[in-house]
Tab-separated table of C-alpha atoms in Angstrom:
chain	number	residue	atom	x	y	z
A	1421	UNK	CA	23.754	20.139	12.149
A	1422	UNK	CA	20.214	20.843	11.297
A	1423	UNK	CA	17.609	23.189	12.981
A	1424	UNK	CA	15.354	20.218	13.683
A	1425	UNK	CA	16.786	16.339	13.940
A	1426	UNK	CA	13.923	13.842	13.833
A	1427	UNK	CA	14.298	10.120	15.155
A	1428	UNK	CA	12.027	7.459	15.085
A	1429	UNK	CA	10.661	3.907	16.282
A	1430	UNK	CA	8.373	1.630	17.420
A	1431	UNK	CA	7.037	-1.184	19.395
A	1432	UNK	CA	5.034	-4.406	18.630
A	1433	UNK	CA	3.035	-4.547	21.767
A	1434	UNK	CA	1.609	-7.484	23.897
A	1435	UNK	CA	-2.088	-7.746	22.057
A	1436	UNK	CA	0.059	-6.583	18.440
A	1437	UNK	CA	-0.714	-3.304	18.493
A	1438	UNK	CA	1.878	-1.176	16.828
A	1439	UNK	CA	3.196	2.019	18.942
A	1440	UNK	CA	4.933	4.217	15.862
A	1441	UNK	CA	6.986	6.935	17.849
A	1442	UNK	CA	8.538	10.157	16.305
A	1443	UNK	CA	11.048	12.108	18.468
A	1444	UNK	CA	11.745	16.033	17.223
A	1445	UNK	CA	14.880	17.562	18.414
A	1446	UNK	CA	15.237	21.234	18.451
A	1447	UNK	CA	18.985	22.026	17.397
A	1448	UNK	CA	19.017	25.795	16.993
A	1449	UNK	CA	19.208	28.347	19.833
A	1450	UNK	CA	15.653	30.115	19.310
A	1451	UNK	CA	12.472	27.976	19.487
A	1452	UNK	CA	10.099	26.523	17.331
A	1453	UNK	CA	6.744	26.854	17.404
A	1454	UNK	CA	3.988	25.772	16.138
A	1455	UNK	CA	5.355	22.010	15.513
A	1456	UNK	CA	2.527	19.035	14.122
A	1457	UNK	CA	3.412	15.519	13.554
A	1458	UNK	CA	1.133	13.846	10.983
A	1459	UNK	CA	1.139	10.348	10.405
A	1460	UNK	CA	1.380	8.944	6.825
A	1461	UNK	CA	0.156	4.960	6.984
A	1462	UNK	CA	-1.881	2.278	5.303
A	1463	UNK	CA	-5.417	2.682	6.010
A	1464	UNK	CA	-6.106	-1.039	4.654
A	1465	UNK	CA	-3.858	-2.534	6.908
A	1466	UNK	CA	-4.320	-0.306	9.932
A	1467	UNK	CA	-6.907	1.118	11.935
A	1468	UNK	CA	-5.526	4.249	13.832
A	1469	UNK	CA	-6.285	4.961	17.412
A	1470	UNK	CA	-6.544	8.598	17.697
A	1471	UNK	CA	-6.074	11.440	15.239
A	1472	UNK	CA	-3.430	11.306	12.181
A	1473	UNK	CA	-2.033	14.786	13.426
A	1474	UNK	CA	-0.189	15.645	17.155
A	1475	UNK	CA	0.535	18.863	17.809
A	1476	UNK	CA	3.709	19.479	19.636
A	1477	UNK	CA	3.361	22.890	20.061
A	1478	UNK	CA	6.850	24.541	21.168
A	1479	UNK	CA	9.463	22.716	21.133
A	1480	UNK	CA	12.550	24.717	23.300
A	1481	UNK	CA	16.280	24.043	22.589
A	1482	UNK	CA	16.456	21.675	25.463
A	1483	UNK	CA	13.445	19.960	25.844
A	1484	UNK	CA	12.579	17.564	22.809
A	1485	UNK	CA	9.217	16.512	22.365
A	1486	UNK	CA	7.627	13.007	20.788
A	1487	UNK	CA	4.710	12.650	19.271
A	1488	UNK	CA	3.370	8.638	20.110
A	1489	UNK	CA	0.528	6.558	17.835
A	1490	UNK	CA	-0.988	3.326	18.249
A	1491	UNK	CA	-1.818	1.794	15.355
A	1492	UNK	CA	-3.914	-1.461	15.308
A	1493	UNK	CA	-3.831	-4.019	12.852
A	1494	UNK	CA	-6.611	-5.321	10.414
A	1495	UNK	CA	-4.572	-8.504	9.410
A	1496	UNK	CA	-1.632	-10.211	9.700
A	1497	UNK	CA	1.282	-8.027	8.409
A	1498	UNK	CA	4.870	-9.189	7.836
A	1499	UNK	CA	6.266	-5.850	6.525
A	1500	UNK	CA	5.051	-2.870	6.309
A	1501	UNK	CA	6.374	1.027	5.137
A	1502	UNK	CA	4.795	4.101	7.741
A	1503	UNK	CA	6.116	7.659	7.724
A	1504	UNK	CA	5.116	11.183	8.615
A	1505	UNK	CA	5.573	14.669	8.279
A	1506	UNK	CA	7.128	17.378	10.720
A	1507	UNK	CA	5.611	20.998	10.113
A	1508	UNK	CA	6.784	24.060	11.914
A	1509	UNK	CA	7.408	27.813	12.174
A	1510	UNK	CA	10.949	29.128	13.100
A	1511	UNK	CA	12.058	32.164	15.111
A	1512	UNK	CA	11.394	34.053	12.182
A	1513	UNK	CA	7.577	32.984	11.451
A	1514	UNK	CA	9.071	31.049	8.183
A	1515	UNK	CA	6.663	27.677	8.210
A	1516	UNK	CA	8.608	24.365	7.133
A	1517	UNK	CA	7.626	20.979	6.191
A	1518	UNK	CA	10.516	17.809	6.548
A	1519	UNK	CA	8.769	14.759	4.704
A	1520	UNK	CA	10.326	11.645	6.064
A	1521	UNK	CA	11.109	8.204	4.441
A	1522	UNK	CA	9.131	5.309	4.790
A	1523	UNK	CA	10.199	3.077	8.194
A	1524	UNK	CA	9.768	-0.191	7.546
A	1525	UNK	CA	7.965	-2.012	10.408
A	1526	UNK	CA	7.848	-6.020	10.381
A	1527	UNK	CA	5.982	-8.779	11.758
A	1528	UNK	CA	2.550	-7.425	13.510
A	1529	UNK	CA	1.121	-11.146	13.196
A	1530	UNK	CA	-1.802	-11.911	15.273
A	1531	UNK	CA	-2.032	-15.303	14.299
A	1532	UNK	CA	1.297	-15.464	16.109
A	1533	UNK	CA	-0.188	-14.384	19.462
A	1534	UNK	CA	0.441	-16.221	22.356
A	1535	UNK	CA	4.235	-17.237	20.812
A	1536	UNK	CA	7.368	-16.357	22.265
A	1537	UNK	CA	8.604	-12.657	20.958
A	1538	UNK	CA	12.149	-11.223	22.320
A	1539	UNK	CA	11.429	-7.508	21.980
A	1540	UNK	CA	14.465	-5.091	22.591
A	1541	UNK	CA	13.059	-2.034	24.689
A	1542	UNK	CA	10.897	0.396	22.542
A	1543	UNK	CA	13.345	2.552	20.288
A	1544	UNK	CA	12.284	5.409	22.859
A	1545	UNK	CA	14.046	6.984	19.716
A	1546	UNK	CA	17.468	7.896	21.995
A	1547	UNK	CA	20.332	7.738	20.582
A	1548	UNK	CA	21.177	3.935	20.629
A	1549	UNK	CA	19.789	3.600	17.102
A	1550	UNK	CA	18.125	0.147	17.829
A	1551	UNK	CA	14.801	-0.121	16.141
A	1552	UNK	CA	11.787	-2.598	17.712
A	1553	UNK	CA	12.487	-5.061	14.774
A	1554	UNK	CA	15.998	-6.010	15.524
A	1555	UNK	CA	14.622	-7.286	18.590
A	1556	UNK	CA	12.045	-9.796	16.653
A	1557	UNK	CA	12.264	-13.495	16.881
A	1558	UNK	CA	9.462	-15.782	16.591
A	1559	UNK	CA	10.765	-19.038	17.728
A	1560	UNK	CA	13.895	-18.484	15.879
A	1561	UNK	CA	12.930	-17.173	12.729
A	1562	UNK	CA	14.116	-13.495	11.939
A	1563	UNK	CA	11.768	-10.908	10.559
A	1564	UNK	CA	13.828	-11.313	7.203
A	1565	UNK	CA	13.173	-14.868	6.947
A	1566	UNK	CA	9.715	-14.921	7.425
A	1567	UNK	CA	9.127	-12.256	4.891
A	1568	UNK	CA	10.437	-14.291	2.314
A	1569	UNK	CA	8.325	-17.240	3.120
A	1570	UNK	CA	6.003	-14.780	1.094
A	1571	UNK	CA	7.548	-15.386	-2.401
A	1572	UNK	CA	5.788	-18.039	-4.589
A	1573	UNK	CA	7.193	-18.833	-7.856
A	1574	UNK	CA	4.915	-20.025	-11.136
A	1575	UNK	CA	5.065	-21.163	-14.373
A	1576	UNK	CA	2.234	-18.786	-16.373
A	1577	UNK	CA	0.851	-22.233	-18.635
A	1578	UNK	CA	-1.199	-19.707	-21.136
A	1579	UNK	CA	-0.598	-16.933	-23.478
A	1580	UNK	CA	-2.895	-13.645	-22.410
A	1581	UNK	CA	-3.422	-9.677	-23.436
A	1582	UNK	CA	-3.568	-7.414	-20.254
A	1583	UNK	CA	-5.109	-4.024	-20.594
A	1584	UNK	CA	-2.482	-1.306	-20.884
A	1585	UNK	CA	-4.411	1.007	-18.621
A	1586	UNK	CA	-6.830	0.356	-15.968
A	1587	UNK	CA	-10.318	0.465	-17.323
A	1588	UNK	CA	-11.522	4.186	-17.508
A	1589	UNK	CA	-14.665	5.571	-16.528
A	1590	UNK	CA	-15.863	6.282	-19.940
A	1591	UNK	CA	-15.491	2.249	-20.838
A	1592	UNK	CA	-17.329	1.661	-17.900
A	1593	UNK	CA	-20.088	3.794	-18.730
A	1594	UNK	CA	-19.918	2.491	-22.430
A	1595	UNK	CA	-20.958	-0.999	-21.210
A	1596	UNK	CA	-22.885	-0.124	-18.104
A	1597	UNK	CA	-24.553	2.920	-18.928
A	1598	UNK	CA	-23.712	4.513	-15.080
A	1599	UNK	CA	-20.437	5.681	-13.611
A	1600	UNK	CA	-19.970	4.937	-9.766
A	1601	UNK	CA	-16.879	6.676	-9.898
A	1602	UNK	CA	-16.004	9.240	-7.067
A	1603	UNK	CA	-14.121	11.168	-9.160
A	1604	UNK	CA	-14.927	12.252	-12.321
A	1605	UNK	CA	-13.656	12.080	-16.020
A	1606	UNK	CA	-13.916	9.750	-18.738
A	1607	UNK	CA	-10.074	8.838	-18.689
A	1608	UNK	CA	-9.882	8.521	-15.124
A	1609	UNK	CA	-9.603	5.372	-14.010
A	1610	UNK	CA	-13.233	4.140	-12.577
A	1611	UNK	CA	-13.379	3.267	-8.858
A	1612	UNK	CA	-15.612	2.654	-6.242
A	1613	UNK	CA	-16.295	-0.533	-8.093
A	1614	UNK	CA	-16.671	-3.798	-6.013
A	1615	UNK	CA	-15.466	-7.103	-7.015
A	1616	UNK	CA	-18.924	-8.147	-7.849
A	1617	UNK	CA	-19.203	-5.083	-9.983
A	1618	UNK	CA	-16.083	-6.256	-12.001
A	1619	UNK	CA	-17.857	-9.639	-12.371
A	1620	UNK	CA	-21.025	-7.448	-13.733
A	1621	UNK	CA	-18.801	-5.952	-16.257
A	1622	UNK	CA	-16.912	-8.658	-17.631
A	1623	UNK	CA	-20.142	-10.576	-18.435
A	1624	UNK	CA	-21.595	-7.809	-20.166
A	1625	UNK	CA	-18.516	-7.273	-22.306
A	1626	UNK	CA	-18.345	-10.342	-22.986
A	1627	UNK	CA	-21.613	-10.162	-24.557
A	1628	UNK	CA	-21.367	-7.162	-25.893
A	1629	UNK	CA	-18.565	-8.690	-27.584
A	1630	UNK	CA	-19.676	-12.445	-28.634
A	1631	UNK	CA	-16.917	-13.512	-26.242
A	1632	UNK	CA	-15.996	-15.121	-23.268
A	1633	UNK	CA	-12.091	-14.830	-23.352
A	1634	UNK	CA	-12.530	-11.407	-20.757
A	1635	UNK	CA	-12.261	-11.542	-17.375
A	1636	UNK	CA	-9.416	-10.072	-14.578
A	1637	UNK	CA	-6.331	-11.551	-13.782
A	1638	UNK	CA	-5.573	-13.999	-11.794
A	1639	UNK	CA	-3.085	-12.820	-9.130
A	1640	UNK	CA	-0.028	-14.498	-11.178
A	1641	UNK	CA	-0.944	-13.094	-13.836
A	1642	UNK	CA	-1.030	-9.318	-13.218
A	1643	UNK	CA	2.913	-9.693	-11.008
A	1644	UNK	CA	3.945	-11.369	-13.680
A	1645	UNK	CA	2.481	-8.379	-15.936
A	1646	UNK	CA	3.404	-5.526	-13.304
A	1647	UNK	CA	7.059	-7.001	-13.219
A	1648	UNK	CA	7.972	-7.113	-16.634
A	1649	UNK	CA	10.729	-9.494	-16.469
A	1650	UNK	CA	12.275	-7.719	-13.509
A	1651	UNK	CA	12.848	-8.782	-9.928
A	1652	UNK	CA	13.453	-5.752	-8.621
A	1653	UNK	CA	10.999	-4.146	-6.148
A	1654	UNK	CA	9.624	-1.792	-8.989
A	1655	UNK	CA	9.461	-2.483	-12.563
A	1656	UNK	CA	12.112	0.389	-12.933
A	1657	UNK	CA	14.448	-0.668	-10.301
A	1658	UNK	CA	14.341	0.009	-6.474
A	1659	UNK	CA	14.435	3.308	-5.706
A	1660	UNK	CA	11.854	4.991	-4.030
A	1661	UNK	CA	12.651	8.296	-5.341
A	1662	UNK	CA	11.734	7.456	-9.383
A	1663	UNK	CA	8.397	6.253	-8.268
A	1664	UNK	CA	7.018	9.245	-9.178
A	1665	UNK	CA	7.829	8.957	-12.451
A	1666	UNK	CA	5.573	5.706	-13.301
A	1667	UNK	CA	2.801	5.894	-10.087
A	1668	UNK	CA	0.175	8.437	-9.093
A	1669	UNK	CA	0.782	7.574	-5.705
A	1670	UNK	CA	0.137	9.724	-2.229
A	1671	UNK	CA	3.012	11.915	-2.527
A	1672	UNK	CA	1.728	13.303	-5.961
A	1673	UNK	CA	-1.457	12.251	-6.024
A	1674	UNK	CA	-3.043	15.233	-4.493
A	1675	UNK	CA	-5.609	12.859	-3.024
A	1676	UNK	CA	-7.275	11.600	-6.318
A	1677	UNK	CA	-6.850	9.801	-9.135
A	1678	UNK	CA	-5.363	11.203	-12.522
A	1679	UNK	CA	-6.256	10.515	-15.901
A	1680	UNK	CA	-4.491	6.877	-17.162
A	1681	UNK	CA	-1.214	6.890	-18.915
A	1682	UNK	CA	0.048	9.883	-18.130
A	1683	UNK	CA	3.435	8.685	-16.544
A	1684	UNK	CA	5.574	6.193	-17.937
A	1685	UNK	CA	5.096	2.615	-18.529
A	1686	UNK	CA	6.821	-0.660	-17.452
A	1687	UNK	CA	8.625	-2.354	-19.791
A	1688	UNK	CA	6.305	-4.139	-21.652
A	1689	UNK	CA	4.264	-0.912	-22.654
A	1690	UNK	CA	1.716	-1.188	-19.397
A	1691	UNK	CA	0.480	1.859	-17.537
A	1692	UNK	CA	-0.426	2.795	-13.671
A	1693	UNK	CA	0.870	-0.325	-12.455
A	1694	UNK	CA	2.053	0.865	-9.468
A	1695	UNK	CA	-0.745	3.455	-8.274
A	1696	UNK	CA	-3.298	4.993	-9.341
A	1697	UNK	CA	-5.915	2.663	-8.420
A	1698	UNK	CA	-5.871	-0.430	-6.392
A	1699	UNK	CA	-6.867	-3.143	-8.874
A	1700	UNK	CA	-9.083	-6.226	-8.102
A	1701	UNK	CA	-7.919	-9.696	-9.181
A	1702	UNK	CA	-9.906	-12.878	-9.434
A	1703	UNK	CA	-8.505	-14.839	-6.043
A	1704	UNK	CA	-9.436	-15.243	-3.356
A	1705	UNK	CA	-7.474	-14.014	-0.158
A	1706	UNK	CA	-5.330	-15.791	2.011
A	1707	UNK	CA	-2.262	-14.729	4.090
A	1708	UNK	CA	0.163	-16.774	2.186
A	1709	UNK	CA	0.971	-18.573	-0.793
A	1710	UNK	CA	1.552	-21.832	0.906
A	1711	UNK	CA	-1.683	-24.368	-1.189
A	1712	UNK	CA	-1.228	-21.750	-4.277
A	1713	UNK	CA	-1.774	-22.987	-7.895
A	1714	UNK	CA	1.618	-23.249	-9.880
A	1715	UNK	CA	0.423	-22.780	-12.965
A	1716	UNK	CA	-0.794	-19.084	-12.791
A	1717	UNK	CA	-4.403	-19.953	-11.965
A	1718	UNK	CA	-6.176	-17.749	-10.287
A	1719	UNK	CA	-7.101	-19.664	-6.208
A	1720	UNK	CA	-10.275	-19.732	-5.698
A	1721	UNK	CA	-10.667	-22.696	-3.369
A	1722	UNK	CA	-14.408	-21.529	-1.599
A	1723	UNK	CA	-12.428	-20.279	1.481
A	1724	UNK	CA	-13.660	-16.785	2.215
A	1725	UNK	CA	-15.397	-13.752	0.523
A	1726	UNK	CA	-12.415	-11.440	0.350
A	1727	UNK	CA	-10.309	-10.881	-2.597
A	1728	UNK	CA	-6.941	-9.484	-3.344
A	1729	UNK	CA	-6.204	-5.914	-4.944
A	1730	UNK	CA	-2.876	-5.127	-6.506
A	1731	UNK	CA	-0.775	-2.501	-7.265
A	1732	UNK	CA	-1.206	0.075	-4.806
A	1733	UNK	CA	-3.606	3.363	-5.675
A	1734	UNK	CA	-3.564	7.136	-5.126
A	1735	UNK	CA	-3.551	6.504	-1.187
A	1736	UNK	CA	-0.460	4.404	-1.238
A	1737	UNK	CA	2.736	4.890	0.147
A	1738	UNK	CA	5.326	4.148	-1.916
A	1739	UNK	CA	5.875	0.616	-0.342
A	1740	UNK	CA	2.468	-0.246	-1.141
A	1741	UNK	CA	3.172	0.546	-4.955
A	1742	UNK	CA	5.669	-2.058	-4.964
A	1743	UNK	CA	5.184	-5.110	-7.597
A	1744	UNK	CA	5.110	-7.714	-5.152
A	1745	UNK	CA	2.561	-5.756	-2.644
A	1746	UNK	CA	-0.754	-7.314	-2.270
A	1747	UNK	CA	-3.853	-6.519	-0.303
A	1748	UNK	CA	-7.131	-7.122	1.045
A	1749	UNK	CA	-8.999	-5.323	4.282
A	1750	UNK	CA	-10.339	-7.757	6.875
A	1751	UNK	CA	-13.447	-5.650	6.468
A	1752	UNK	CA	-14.202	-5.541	3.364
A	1753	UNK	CA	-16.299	-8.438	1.331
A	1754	UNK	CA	-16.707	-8.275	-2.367
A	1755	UNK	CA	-19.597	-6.039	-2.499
A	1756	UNK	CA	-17.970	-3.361	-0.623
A	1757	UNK	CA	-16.892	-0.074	-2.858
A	1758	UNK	CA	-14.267	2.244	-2.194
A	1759	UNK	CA	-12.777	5.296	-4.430
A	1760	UNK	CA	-9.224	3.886	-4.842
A	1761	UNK	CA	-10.304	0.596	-5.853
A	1762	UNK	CA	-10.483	-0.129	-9.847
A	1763	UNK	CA	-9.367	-2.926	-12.030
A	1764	UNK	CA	-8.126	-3.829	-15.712
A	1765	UNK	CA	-9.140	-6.401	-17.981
A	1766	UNK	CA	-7.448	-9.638	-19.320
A	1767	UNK	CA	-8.015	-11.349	-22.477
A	1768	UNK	CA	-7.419	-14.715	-23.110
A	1769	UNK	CA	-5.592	-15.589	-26.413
């Protein structure tokens, strides 16, 4: 058995709040000291209530110790990945660091408020192994189920070129003649660009160019692009642990972007779709598909301001990387900039 046993869970609570708790066990004989629990979530879809880091300071053989978070939602969230990190000393002053796995956590749907939910007790993370979710069931429709009332399925009508990286900083500056880009480099991809910025670009390439076939992709257009033919939660398969391979993504990130196509592509030759930067598309937001265009058009029906990003960035968890993962933050409106947030071009054939 191992020094330290970790156990998780969590809790949808009455106003949808999300309690995420993380349980450390002490398994040896001496103590441990110096124990932190920090929290490794989606800042788009969460606003945390407190710090990212508890500090369990000694943790005896006897006495485990769990570290509790609230997270509160931005949106309405049907599945999500969290996880954390456990970092301590042992008897011997040797620090250690166990990096968890993402916990999936489902159905934190304010919209549903007010509806009947059968919660089992909060995890309490004992030994039962029950987590929150098996416990879900709005009006008789499991947490399963009402994921997949996410998946839309198109026919793509018209031939079109996607970018095979995401526009650098040095094309940016090329047509623009500024870089807003937090970090620097001219083949890093450029970020804190708004959607409006995007706009501003595409119409000056365009006439730079004597054209008008540029512009970004619809949201159809770029899964269809990011998935390559594949139907897998990757374009490489499902397993978390190649991600690395193809994304810049928070576990290798180092908290910034890296220079474009440097890991490997999908199958059809495109770079950094999965991390990187999040990358703007032309729809609009809403929740669900349900009203979509079939046909690969972008849906832009005069709703709302917000827009959807793709692809997952530098900040992402590996969940958020995946090719069916999309995103918008209930604060943010299209002239809002942030430093993971970049796109690529289209062009129409």
């Amino acid at each position: 058995m191992p020094d330290i046993e970790i156990k998780r869970g969590y809790e949808v609570l009455p106003d949808n709040n999300v309690r995420f708790g993380i349980k450390v066990i002490n398994n040896s004989e001496f103590l441990i000291v110096d124990v932190n629990v920090i929290l490794d979530y989606s800042e788009s879809l969460f606003k945390l209530d407190g710090s990212t880091i508890q500090n369990l300071g000694i943790i005896n053989s006897t006495v485990p110790r769990t570290a509790e978070f609230i997270l509160k939602p931005l949106g309405c969230i049907h599945r999500v990945e969290i996880t954390a990190t456990v970092r301590y000393k042992d008897h011997t002053g040797k620090r250690h660091t166990l990096d968890m796995r993402p916990k999936e956590v489902h159905c934190v749907c304010p919209f549903l408020k007010g509806k009947p939910i059968n919660r089992c007790e909060f995890f309490e993370l004992s030994e039962s192994g029950h987590t929150a979710e098996a416990g879900l069931n709005f009006q008789g429709v499991d947490a399963i189920r009402l994921t997949s009332f996410l998946v839309h399925t198109v026919k793509i009508e018209k031939a079109y070129y996607l970018g095979n990286y995401e526009v650098t900083q040095k094309q940016w500056r090329e047509v623009m003649g500024i870089n807003p880009s937090n970090f620097k480099g001219d083949n890093l991809p450029v970020e804190n660009v708004s959607w409006n910025d995007a706009q501003d670009f595409v119409k000056k390439l365009n006439e730079k160019e004597g054209t008008d076939k540029y512009r970004l992709p619809s949201e159809a257009e770029w899964e269809y692009a990011a998935r390559a033919g594949t139907t897998t939660r990757y374009s490489f398969g499902n397993d978390d642990s190649d991600l690395g391979d193809y994304a810049c993504y928070n576990y290798n990130s180092g908290r910034k972007t890296h220079t474009v196509g440097q890991k490997q592509p999908n199958p059809w030759g495109l770079y950094d779709m999965h991390g990187n930067v999040w990358e703007w598309v032309q729809d609009e937001w809403h929740s669900d598909y349900d009203g979509a265009p079939t046909d690969g058009s972008a849906w832009e029906d005069g709703s709302n301001s917000y827009r959807v990003w793709r692809g997952g960035g530098w900040i992402s968890i590996a969940g958020f990387c995946r090719s069916a993962q999309r995103d918008t933050r209930y604060s943010i409106v299209t002239g809002d900039h942030f430093p993971y947030l970049g796109f690529r071009l289209l062009q129409e054939v």
